């Protein structure tokens, strides 16, 4: 999830940073706007967080990492907030237990918004005039990138919470009906890439997280990659063909999850016959509430296990993260970002020569580098401009509450 | 928790019932008044429920049990509420999972209050004029008694929720400081009762739950009972004497709970040195927030296990529920009600000849009669007039979030 | 489970005690004889214990409670055994964790048998000649009663272990086929008892556990009780009539257990169609392996919840433990003991005036007196002579691995 | 754990295969020889298996994969064994639940040994004379490699079981005391490797598992690697320096495990003051029982989390699996195998172009390729000749019951 500045090559212009700060911060409030104070308070599982907590935590980040270090004589807004709104920074002190974030009715939403305003005033004062020194500017940019990551989580987390409510409320009004393609859309093209020595990782300039660095060369074999994402219609065929009942298609942990959790479809699909969605066909719950399945839309809310099982069923495989990165800059590759994050077949390991930054922000990425799988691209919930070809998102292989789908790959034909 | 009319001896006057309905319903709203919409939405453990849910469930009870049966052509306010706000009545259909009540941000608090108003209007129309037939009147009275039980839970449940918040917010403003007695108060008197054949259970007239009936005779041996409740000061001596470290004082399941849960004091006591209450002595969290321990106040928030261990330590025992009932009508017995519920040494078994009512309300009490222990009396959170000497409250022996304490008893000296 | 001498009225004759010691100890070994060393080592759930552990623990009891206290200069056989084979006596030191008893491959079965022999020699020396003083004699008798309780557990625990093995091995060779009654046997008679003041509890002389004392008077209402136990055939009708699918028949905790555990029949019944028992009808797994259901045999391996649900379905109820005790001495009552323990509708509460013995043996019964339900009678696995009308067996209401069934009762007809 | 023949380049000589079969099979029995039937029956955690189960499962593998397919008219020894002794091959039918393997007292050890003999006779008949066809020969070799993997597990699993027994029994007699080096041994050398394009994976000829293929080129940066393993003495310094109390050293999941499991040292270290090992210094439990810590011996029984935290503390890092493989063939590198498996900083991902075999044996490796971390080398428990430079062992990062330690690496100095 996390990330950090690849320090040397940042060049942030002061005025730009102030405007950018204001825009990013305003976007978080805009995302919360359709939600009541009640909606913003709840937590539907330990992995998710309340909207209000996201709003407070992203402000805490600026206070703890920027203001406390770079504003002489800074006095904490409320010392208790350092405990309540820290997420996982061990070096910044003890934290409120993650599974109990949904019990924080106090501070109230109004109090959290007042906290945001207080932080915003101080930050804007810091960013005005000559602006901060380079070190601070890097941390501000890191804070904004961090807030953008939480903006995506605001959407995925409230969607999970609403999915637990039998009323299945809509985050947004349903859109007016559009003409939908019949079927799963045109067949994908297979783009052939030659492999060889390829440079991967952040090339600069501009911001990147530490996990994207250092840029380095890797050797790829020739491979093919699908020009578009797997669609809901194609995934429905996998289900209809017994995909969730055939152990041979699944990774061992994936098959165990299917059995233990009773998975039969992506997380928010409502089966034909579900009393909450009394249509004859599949329905899908999303930000617009319950909608009929759109066969041509990219499938989403998949675990890595499901993505890999689908690929096996389709006679293909998932791309590695480096294949994805190499392909992402090719003409012909559609839906690289803006739809769903795309599971790769790469574990989230450190790049050769990887070094986390010193200080508390050094906890941002490196300490999560085990047991996670890389997703590439970016989703409809990712703030525009936040992602890039070298961006490494990551989640545990069983995670299903993200906008996560897949693109197929295969070895080159000999 | 539950209960029901002992049918034959009810004599409810119509006008009285309307006024009583209005008063009881208004009291629930008054209890919710200090709480924000966020506060009213959360659930801090599966055994507790959100305030908003209590407000909706008690309204659902009137709709499902009274209005749907006694108003010709009644149309459900919202069919989905039958699913959301049923608690445990299997015969009234499926229910929303208890541990997920805290996720119901929708319907909003405003929508729940509108539901209450709708039910209130229909109920008041039913109760006006000639009023309902006797059968309906009995169910109305049952609904009011039921709502009074939930009024106590509104307080105990929000107190538990607030106890999970590091800010330890107060439900009510702290009261102005009062002059407190030094020490644990005067020693209790031992009242001696002769035993023999004693009538127990509800004698009528007036409302009682089915579990209090039939009235019947029991044989008691001579016994002694303390004139007052055990105080916080006395309980602090038990702690100081190693009460929580001496296995020999505890029931087997109680000792296991002490080990597994790390109990060291009653549920809401803050130990000296607790960072949330930086005083040198014990502090106690309650409806007024964190307060210094009042040594002369009755100890509260105890499990049956702790009450029994204390009694063992004190060289005494808990009274049986019948000893308590016989003693409760004696002059000399102080604090019979209005402070804390008093654990007895009686399991919650059916009385000889017990019969639940027919219909859905028959699920009210009988089906809980295993694995629970009887508490007698009534607490500061019990609505005035709700309890009586034959009243049988019950909770599992490990429950600690109620206003529950103890009174000592012992066998007669020979 | 436990128990203890009601001290004053014991009159144990010395020679008798030696012969009795030898007979009881030999019986334990005889019960273990059909089992391999492997069989005797395993533990199939935390509530059950390995046969080898039972053999060692009962020897430890004699060493810790009798020999260490009454043999001058007694030197422990192996100090580590005090840790390994203590069960729940907190005052006798720390204990090996109960769920890990099945990991004790060392000491080996041979070593445990050597330990038994060592204890037996010392005990027989103590019991020979003039024999022990009265205090010791009481403890010896307690140890023998204790061992008899474990003899029943040897059978119930190995049966549970074998029930987890897909091979469903038989503890004993199947008996030659006998002519079985068709159907559920003759209808039971309803025996009418007048109630009134009845003395219950141990009247002496002879051994009894402390929980059976003091003898005291209770008031009973007139009631009826079935002359025989409920049969497998009758219970199969309950199942066929949807007994496990009708919430209204069940205690609340019982219905939750049915849902959570997927109960559909008594613990060791194999449903028609079960691949382990490919017959068309119900099969029952027992000490003789898998056998066709005997419709006229008493139903067994029931929880209290199932017993109570059956009684509700049958339009009757369970007797209280005092009704059972009063009826047990009536002519006309069949199958009072020797078939299955009979669930009552009485929680296991202390009798008025109950006092546990002082010392470690005081932990025997009293500390279990919460959350348990009383069973009366005695089963086919109970050693002959071990039980009596005042005997109070007890288990948690969900326990299903005992030889536990039921007898119906009802209120007197007016 | 698993593996498979890289099919084309196998050249197994018939006579060799028969002798090799006999030798490998005999070694399993030799490993079981110090253990009683009781010892061989138990299972101390779901991840471990009883010795008897290992003996049966490895025989089942030959029966199910070789005999059933390559012996015309083969009749199953006991159909029930296909259910009992399958481990994870979904395509070969249902399986006995893994956590219940310790309940299989039947079939007895003697019966399992008879099963082994039966399989051995048939296998030897198949391997004699002209021997099997190439396809069968490949599967036989796979079966032998598979059995060797289980030979290591026989030792690690019984060691875990014995570690749960308060008596801490020794698998082998303690060896005569040897002169031990004082201190942690001489400082390691840092071997510098130039990186560049390196070929990794199995080069043939001879057996390899499918996961080691295809051989392929990778790009490495210049790096340094320690000439020897980290020792117990060095690890004790890490502990003494607060290694288990400093969050900043740990991966996030590792720190959570330290907190949740209470880790304070490697799995089988007994702290000074532990009542089971009353010496003043660290003791270590191993196959020879409890021994004083040997400061110069390689540290073992570490999770990946502990290995990575140690490396961080030491100012170094773990090598990637490819760095390890490249270094392993350098002169100067000591202790490459025969001591402990060596955690790498590489997740167990498929090699580019990886393809599992067709048929049931295709389940051997590929389906475990997520959430696991690669270990390289080989331990004192690995059968001689079983491992090689390209061998990829793997376990989840929290696993601590293996002979697993570490070797340090670092980036080349600029």
Coordinates of C-alpha atoms in Angstrom, one line a residue, chain D residues 1-3 149 152-153 156 209 211-212 321 324 340-344 346-349 351 365 372-379 381-382 386-396 402-404:
Chain D
X1 CA 8.7 -29.8 0.2
X2 CA 7.8 -31.8 -2.9
X3 CA 9.3 -32.1 -6.4
X149 CA 12.0 -35.5 1.9
X152 CA 13.9 -35.2 7.0
X153 CA 10.3 -34.6 8.3
X156 CA 11.9 -32.6 12.5
X209 CA 12.3 -31.3 -9.1
X211 CA 10.5 -26.3 -9.5
X212 CA 14.2 -26.1 -10.3
X321 CA 18.2 -17.5 -3.8
X324 CA 23.1 -18.2 -2.9
X340 CA 21.0 -26.1 8.4
X341 CA 18.7 -25.0 5.6
X342 CA 19.4 -21.3 4.9
X343 CA 16.7 -18.8 4.5
X344 CA 16.9 -16.6 1.4
X346 CA 13.3 -14.9 -2.2
X347 CA 9.7 -15.8 -2.3
X348 CA 8.9 -19.2 -3.8
X349 CA 7.7 -18.1 -7.3
X351 CA 10.7 -19.9 -12.8
X365 CA 5.4 -28.3 -6.4
X372 CA 6.3 -19.5 0.9
X373 CA 10.0 -18.5 1.1
X374 CA 12.9 -20.4 -0.4
X375 CA 15.6 -22.0 1.7
X376 CA 18.7 -23.3 0.1
X377 CA 21.4 -25.8 1.1
X378 CA 20.5 -28.8 3.2
X379 CA 20.6 -29.7 6.9
X381 CA 18.7 -34.1 8.7
X382 CA 18.7 -34.1 4.9
X386 CA 19.5 -35.7 -1.7
X387 CA 20.2 -32.0 -2.2
X388 CA 22.2 -30.0 -4.8
X389 CA 23.0 -26.3 -5.6
X390 CA 19.8 -25.8 -7.5
X391 CA 17.5 -27.4 -4.9
X392 CA 14.7 -25.1 -3.7
X393 CA 13.3 -26.0 -0.3
X394 CA 10.4 -23.8 0.9
X395 CA 8.4 -23.1 4.0
X396 CA 6.1 -20.4 5.2
X402 CA 12.9 -27.1 10.8
X403 CA 16.6 -27.2 10.9
X404 CA 16.7 -23.7 9.5

